[in-house]
Amino acid sequence: MRSITKLSLVVTCLVLTGTALQAQTNNASITATASVQTPINVVGAQQLSFGNVFPGVNKTVAATDLTNAGRFDVTGQASTPVTLSFTLPATLSSGGNTMPIVSFTGEYALVATQVGGFLFAPAAGANPTLSGTGALFVWVGAQVQPATNQVAGVYTASITMTVVY
């Protein structure tokens, strides 16, 4: 009987030891999240208008000129930094005729009245932050330089502003 008891004891020890040597298992979870931001919307709200210009007489419109400066209105995620970049034309065209456009100036502000605005060089771009309601207003001015023999006509070109979060 002792041999059965000893055998039982050995088998019991092997079973217990085998159980104790089994791999330990543990796990954890994390949550995946994403915050969808308000898309950026840019509107060309007002054209840059030099009005009447005369041959040989340069004409400048300042970015601070609320009536004649070009204006872009931006809306997006509130209080979020953005990057402004511009494609600026070197000339205005009328048919096959051109007229230089130079000395671009810019101003951005959180309100359409330009109160608290910041001047910047459009060629260099800017890095403003949208207002607490997600708004930004950007004005562009420049100078045209008609030649003394500039041909009469309506001269145009596109100014493009790109806004990126």
Backbone as a ProteinNet text record, in pm:
[ID]
protein_1_A
[PRIMARY]
MRSITKLSLVVTCLVLTGTALQAQTNNASITATASVQTPINVVGAQQLSFGNVFPGVNKTVAATDLTNAGRFDVTGQASTPVTLSFTLPATLSSGGNTMPIVSFTGEYALVATQVGGFLFAPAAGANPTLSGTGALFVWVGAQVQPATNQVAGVYTASITMTVVY
[TERTIARY]
79.2	0	84.3	196.6	282.4	329.1	349.7	394.8	284.4	158.6	48.7	37.9	55.6	49.6	164.1	284.3	397.9	374.5	321.5	293.3	188.3	85.3	-18	39.2	128.9	192.4	277.9	352.4	437	349.1	242.8	152.3	87.3	45.1	-16.8	82.3	206	309.3	336.2	340.7	363.7	248.1	127.4	10.8	13	39.3	44	159.2	273.4	389.8	363.8	305	272.9	175.9	80.7	-14.7	55.9	145.9	216.4	310	357.8	451.9	383.7	252	182.4	200.2	196.2	214	102	138.3	40.8	-17.3	-143.4	-210.4	-270.4	-256.4	-314.9	-345	-437.2	-465.3	-517.5	-518.1	-569	-629.8	-707.8	-771.1	-739.4	-738.1	-729.9	-843.8	-873.8	-979.2	-915.9	-958.7	-914.8	-1010.8	-955.9	-1040.1	-993.4	-1080.4	-1049	-1145.9	-1091.7	-1175.6	-1184.1	-1300.1	-1319.8	-1329.5	-1242.9	-1238.6	-1335.4	-1378.2	-1460.2	-1376.6	-1426.8	-1347.3	-1320.5	-1208.9	-1176.7	-1258.3	-1314	-1386.8	-1327.5	-1289.5	-1232.7	-1319.8	-1356.8	-1439.5	-1367	-1359.5	-1311.3	-1424.4	-1420	-1533	-1533.5	-1414.7	-1407.7	-1286	-1304.8	-1196.9	-1101.3	-974.1	-876.9	-904.8	-945.6	-990.4	-903.1	-833.4	-752.9	-835.5	-955.8	-1039.3	-974	-990	-930.2	-781.9	-699.4	-556.3	-520.3	-414.7	-375	-234	-208	-75.5	33.4	137.3	252.2	232.9	116.4	89.4	63.4	157	139.6	21.6	-46.1	-158.3	-147.7	-161.3	-148.7	-280.2	-315.2	-426.8	-364.9	-377.6	-323	-412.8	-352.4	-430.6	-528.5	-501.3	-588.9	-707.7	-716.1	-825.3	-946.7	-1039.9	-1156.4	-1243.3	-1238.4	-1323.4	-1262.3	-1130.4	-1069	-974.5	-925.6	-836.2	-914.5	-846	-909.3	-929.3	-1036.6	-1062.7	-1103	-1044.9	-1082	-1143.1	-1251.5	-1313.6	-1288.2	-1238	-1204.4	-1289	-1343	-1409.7	-1355.3	-1351.9	-1300.3	-1313.2	-1229.1	-1230.9	-1189.6	-1270.3	-1245.1	-1108.5	-1041.7	-913.9	-803.4	-803.8	-705.8	-606.4	-475.6	-375.5	-388.6	-364.8	-366.6	-242.9	-213.7	-105.5	-167.6	-134.8	-182.1	-67	-93.8	4.9	-68.7	6.7	-54.1	16.4	-61.6	-9.3	-39.8	67.3	53.5	96.5	13.9	50.7	157.4	239.5	339.6	281.9	176.1	114.8	-36.6	-104.1	-245.6	-248.9	-350.8	-357.7	-489.4	-482.6	-600.2	-569.9	-630.9	-595.3	-447.5	-371.8	-228.1	-145	-208.7	-136.8	-123.5	-11.8	10.3	49.1	28.5	66.3	121.2	240.8	298.2	212.8	206.7	145.2	251.7	283.8	397.5	361.2	455.5	445	318	294.2	176.1	188.4	77.2	69.9	-49.1	-45.9	-156.8	-185.6	-307.1	-347.5	-448.2	-437.4	-540.7	-592.3	-720	-784.6	-895	-936.8	-1043.1	-1181.6	-1186.6	-1314.2	-1305.6	-1419.2	-1423.4	-1392.6	-1381.1	-1348.8	-1198.4	-1117.9	-971.4	-922.3	-1011.1	-968.7	-877.9	-762.3	-667.1	-595.7	-594.9	-533.8	-381.3	-322	-177.3	-135.2	-38.2	15.5	113.4	120.2	214.1	243.7	346.5	382.8	323.1	226.7	165.1	266	372.9	472.6	535.4	543	599.8	493.4	365.1	257.7	243.9	158.1	133.8	80.7	86.3	41.2	-50.8	-168.7	-262.1	-338.8	-417.8	-507.6	-650.4	-740	-880.6	-938.9	-1041.3	-1105	-1174	-1225.7	-1299.8	-1426.9	-1472.6	-1589.3	-1546.4	-1414	-1362.8	-1354.2	-1342.9	-1340	-1202.3	-1171.4	-1051.2	-1080.4	-1034.4	-1052.1	-913.4	-890	-758.2	-774.3	-697.2	-700.7	-567.9	-575.6	-455.6	-460.5	-349.7	-333.4	-210.7	-191.1	-75.3	-64.1	32.8	50.5	55.7	-13.6	-0.1	88.1	163.2	258.1	235	134.4	107.3	220.6	253.4	355.1	298.8	386.8	341.5	259.6	280.1	202.6	107	60.7	-26	-153.6	-185.7	-305.5	-428.8	-532.2	-656.7	-721.5	-788.4	-857.5	-879.9	-951	-973	-871.4	-781.9	-673.2	-708.3	-685.5	-720.6	-612.8	-615.3	-533.9	-594.2	-559.3	-610.6	-507.7	-554.9	-475.5	-537.9	-457.4	-508.6	-449.8	-536.2	-491.9	-526.1	-428.4	-448.4	-437.2	-532.1	-533.4	-525	-433.3	-412.5	-408.2	-473.3	-462.1	-321.5
-118.1	0	125.7	114.1	230.5	269.3	172.9	206.8	278.7	245.1	315.5	457.2	471.9	602.6	688.9	627.5	703.4	740.5	648.4	674.4	783.4	777	879.9	1015.7	1017.4	1141.4	1199.2	1116	1160.4	1214.8	1144.3	1188.9	1320.7	1332.7	1456.7	1571.9	1550.6	1654.5	1695.2	1597.8	1628.9	1710.6	1675.2	1748.6	1891	1906.9	2040.1	2122.1	2058.7	2128.2	2167.5	2079.7	2109.9	2225.9	2232.9	2342.4	2472.7	2469.7	2589.9	2642.3	2558.4	2599.2	2648.7	2645.3	2691.6	2842.7	2894.9	3037.7	3120	3239.3	3332.7	3414.6	3448.2	3527.5	3651.1	3765.8	3889.9	3974.3	4065.8	4152.5	4286.8	4383.5	4517.6	4572.7	4677.4	4740.9	4889.8	4948.3	5092.9	5135.5	5263.6	5315.8	5395.4	5376	5455.9	5572.9	5694.4	5813	5899.4	5978.2	6076.5	6193	6313.1	6432.8	6494.1	6493.9	6549.1	6701.1	6771.3	6916.5	6975.8	7097.4	7169.1	7194.7	7164.6	7188.9	7337.6	7366.6	7505	7545.9	7666.2	7722.3	7860.1	7883.3	8011.9	8069.2	8197.4	8265.5	8392.4	8414.3	8542.1	8641.7	8723.1	8808.9	8943.2	8993.1	9124.5	9127.3	9181	9188.9	9303.2	9286.9	9395.7	9489.6	9612.5	9705.7	9831.4	9849.9	9971	10083.4	10054	10155.9	10205.3	10332.7	10391.2	10418.5	10374.6	10406.1	10474.8	10551.8	10629.9	10592.9	10593.6	10558.5	10638.9	10566.2	10628.7	10669.2	10642.7	10682.6	10556.7	10524.2	10408.9	10431.7	10324.1	10335.8	10223.9	10263.2	10168.4	10157.3	10034.3	10007.7	9936.6	9997	9938.4	9824.8	9728.5	9619	9671.4	9787.1	9845.8	9921.6	9929.1	9998.3	9904.9	9922.5	9832.8	9834.4	9943.6	9955.7	9890.5	9900.8	9856.6	9737.1	9706.5	9590.4	9463.2	9362.9	9232.5	9169.1	9091.5	9029.1	8884	8801.3	8660.5	8640.1	8563.8	8527.8	8379.2	8346.6	8208.7	8166.4	8045.7	7986.2	7845.8	7802.7	7669.6	7640.8	7550.6	7507.8	7623.8	7655.4	7767.5	7756.9	7871.1	7885.1	7792.3	7764.3	7673.1	7750.2	7722.8	7787.5	7739.2	7830.1	7797.1	7858.2	7809.3	7865.3	7923.1	8049.6	8116.1	8121.2	8083.8	8101.2	8155.6	8224.9	8295.8	8263.3	8264.6	8265.5	8404.9	8481.3	8622.5	8643.2	8711.8	8735.8	8845.5	8837.7	8942.2	9052.3	9018	9115.9	9098.4	9205.8	9200.9	9196.9	9132.8	9119.6	9169.3	9222.9	9261.4	9219.8	9109.8	9055.7	9017.7	9069.6	9042.8	9146.5	9242.8	9349.2	9314.9	9356.1	9331.4	9460.6	9458.4	9569.9	9509.9	9551.6	9495.4	9525.5	9425.8	9442.3	9399.8	9490	9468	9510.3	9494.3	9544.9	9498.6	9369.1	9315.9	9336.3	9376.6	9391	9310.7	9272.6	9195.7	9233.6	9206.4	9222.6	9113.3	9054.9	8961.2	9005.7	8975	9012.6	8912.5	8912.4	8821.1	8878.6	9008.2	9074.2	9147.8	9166.6	9227	9375.8	9438.2	9581.2	9606.8	9501.6	9505	9547.3	9564	9600.8	9489.4	9529	9431	9352.4	9404.3	9332.7	9330.4	9239	9223.4	9235	9321.7	9335.5	9223.4	9179.4	9074.8	9089	9020.1	9018.7	8893.5	8907	8788.9	8693.6	8746.5	8659.5	8563.6	8605.4	8521.6	8435.8	8468.6	8396.8	8441.4	8373.4	8408.5	8286.1	8292.4	8182	8231.9	8282.4	8331	8215.5	8249.4	8154.1	8203.2	8111.9	8148	8196.9	8279.4	8335.2	8225.1	8262.9	8169.6	8118.2	8186.4	8138.5	8075	8066.5	8001.6	8093.2	8224.4	8319.4	8382.9	8423.8	8501.5	8579.7	8704.4	8790.8	8832.5	8823	8851.9	8949.2	9059.5	9160.3	9162.1	9191.1	9200.8	9330.9	9403.8	9524.8	9509	9601.8	9596.6	9729.7	9736.4	9854	9807.9	9881.4	9857.6	9968.4	9930.5	10024.4	10032	10109.8	10119.9	10195.8	10146.9	10214.1	10346.2	10433.4	10562.5	10543.1	10430.9	10401.2	10283.2	10265.4	10151.7	10157.3	10046.5	10036.2	10032.3	10107.2	10110.7	9972	9941.7	9813.3	9778.6	9670.1	9619.4	9507.9	9527.3	9432.9	9350	9220	9130.7	9024	8966.8	8850	8788.8	8665.4	8596.2	8596.3	8622.3	8608.6	8492.3	8392.7	8274.1	8264.4	8242.5	8219.1	8075.7	8004.8	7867.9	7868.4	7802.9	7795.9	7647.8	7619.5	7481.4	7480.7	7379.7	7360.2	7317.9
0	0	0	67	70.3	-68.4	-154	-288.4	-365.6	-340.6	-404.9	-348.5	-222.1	-160	-208.2	-216	-267.5	-412.4	-489.2	-630.5	-642.6	-559.3	-561.2	-525.3	-429.9	-387.7	-499.4	-568.9	-680.7	-793.3	-827.6	-934.6	-894.7	-773.4	-725.1	-733.5	-695.4	-702.5	-846.4	-936.1	-1078.1	-1135.2	-1100.5	-1148.4	-1094.2	-966.7	-907.2	-963.4	-980.1	-1035	-1179.8	-1257.1	-1396.9	-1406.6	-1317.4	-1316.1	-1280.8	-1187.5	-1143.3	-1250.8	-1340.5	-1444	-1571.3	-1577.8	-1697.2	-1712.4	-1840.1	-1869.2	-1807.4	-1763.3	-1709	-1823.3	-1817.5	-1920.2	-1855.6	-1927.9	-1880.1	-2003.3	-1997.7	-2111.6	-2063.3	-2158.3	-2129.4	-2257.6	-2244.8	-2360.3	-2361.2	-2479.7	-2495.7	-2586.5	-2587.8	-2673.4	-2786.4	-2907.1	-3021.8	-3035.8	-3048.2	-3061.1	-3177.4	-3230.8	-3334.4	-3318.4	-3325.3	-3318.1	-3456.9	-3514.7	-3647.7	-3635	-3705.6	-3700.8	-3804.8	-3779.4	-3875	-4000.2	-4118.7	-4239.6	-4260.1	-4324.1	-4357.1	-4478.5	-4472.3	-4585	-4614.2	-4738.7	-4779	-4889.7	-4874	-4972.9	-5016	-5147.2	-5199	-5184.2	-5077.9	-5042.5	-5114.9	-5152.8	-5217.9	-5309.9	-5431	-5528.4	-5493.9	-5528.1	-5516.9	-5633.7	-5602.2	-5705.1	-5708	-5819.6	-5837.7	-5898.4	-5944.8	-6008.1	-6136	-6164.6	-6284.9	-6261.1	-6355.9	-6352	-6483.6	-6479.5	-6596.4	-6638.9	-6771.7	-6820.9	-6749	-6706	-6643.1	-6497.8	-6439.3	-6300.9	-6217	-6127.4	-6038.5	-5945	-5912.2	-5818.5	-5716.2	-5589	-5477.6	-5402.9	-5366.9	-5275.9	-5155.9	-5038.4	-4915.9	-4866.6	-4798.9	-4740.9	-4636.1	-4580.7	-4478.5	-4537.2	-4670.1	-4739.1	-4744.7	-4652.1	-4644.2	-4769.3	-4845.3	-4963.7	-5087.1	-5104.9	-5229.7	-5218.7	-5099.7	-5083.6	-5110.1	-5162	-5179	-5042.4	-5026.4	-4895.7	-4912.2	-4827.6	-4816	-4677.6	-4671	-4542.7	-4519.3	-4400.5	-4365.9	-4247.4	-4252.8	-4137.4	-4119.2	-3992.8	-3962.2	-3814	-3766	-3626	-3535.1	-3438.5	-3346.6	-3279.8	-3268.2	-3195.6	-3246.8	-3376.3	-3434.4	-3521.2	-3505.9	-3591.5	-3736.7	-3830.5	-3973.4	-4039.9	-4158.1	-4239.8	-4365.7	-4394.4	-4515.8	-4615.2	-4740	-4846.8	-4969	-5054.6	-5166.2	-5297.6	-5404.4	-5540.3	-5592.8	-5614	-5650.8	-5795.2	-5874.3	-6014.7	-6024.8	-6128.1	-6154.2	-6242.8	-6316.5	-6406.8	-6408.3	-6449.2	-6485.4	-6637.9	-6694.2	-6840.1	-6895.6	-7016.8	-7093.9	-7237.3	-7279.5	-7411.4	-7410.2	-7505.5	-7510.5	-7436.4	-7372.8	-7301.5	-7153.3	-7093.6	-6951.2	-6879.3	-6747.8	-6662.4	-6532.5	-6487.3	-6364.4	-6240.7	-6152.2	-6020	-5918.7	-5825.8	-5735.1	-5592.4	-5501.8	-5364.1	-5292.8	-5293.6	-5225	-5074.3	-5012.2	-4867	-4817.3	-4690.9	-4635.3	-4492.3	-4451.7	-4312.6	-4282.4	-4162.7	-4118.2	-3982.4	-3957.7	-3832.5	-3801.7	-3677.9	-3635	-3657.4	-3695.1	-3722.5	-3855.8	-3921.3	-4054.9	-4056	-3939.9	-3933.5	-3925.3	-3922.9	-3911.8	-3773.7	-3677.5	-3542.3	-3489.5	-3437.4	-3384.5	-3491.8	-3614.7	-3725.9	-3721.4	-3797.7	-3807.7	-3953.6	-3982.1	-4117	-4144.7	-4271.2	-4310.8	-4459.3	-4505	-4646.8	-4710.6	-4801.5	-4861.8	-4927.4	-4983.7	-5046.9	-4945.7	-4818.7	-4712.9	-4644.4	-4662.9	-4595	-4451.2	-4376.5	-4237	-4163.3	-4029.6	-3944.5	-3832.8	-3869	-3765.7	-3700.5	-3600.9	-3535.5	-3556.7	-3590.5	-3608.8	-3476	-3485.1	-3365.4	-3284.8	-3169.6	-3085.4	-3150.4	-3254.7	-3330.8	-3463.5	-3487.8	-3609.2	-3729.7	-3709.4	-3821.6	-3836.7	-3959.8	-3990.5	-4118.1	-4121.3	-4238.1	-4284.7	-4416.7	-4473.2	-4589.6	-4585.7	-4691.4	-4764.5	-4895.5	-4978.7	-5057.4	-5053.3	-5133.3	-5221.5	-5315	-5404.7	-5478.8	-5568.5	-5653.4	-5798.9	-5888.3	-6031.9	-6088.7	-6193	-6253.3	-6404.5	-6446.5	-6589.6	-6661.6	-6779.2	-6861	-6913.7	-6959.1	-7013.6	-7140.6	-7208.4	-7329.8	-7307.2	-7182.6	-7148.6	-7232.2	-7296.7	-7379.7	-7288.6	-7325.7	-7248.6	-7246.7	-7138.3	-7126.2	-6980.5	-6957.8	-6823	-6801.2	-6706.6	-6678.7	-6554.7	-6562.7	-6451.3	-6429.6	-6312.7	-6277.2	-6151.5	-6124.6	-6005.8	-5894	-5774.5	-5652.8	-5576.8	-5545.9	-5478.1	-5337.5	-5239.2	-5101.3	-5064.4	-5009.7	-4962.6	-4810.8	-4744.5	-4597.9	-4557.4	-4463.8	-4417.2	-4265.3	-4204.9	-4058.6	-4027.6
[MASK]
+++++++++++++++++++++++++++++++++++++++++++++++++++++++++++++++++++++++++++++++++++++++++++++++++++++++++++++++++++++++++++++++++++++++++++++++++++++++++++++++++++++

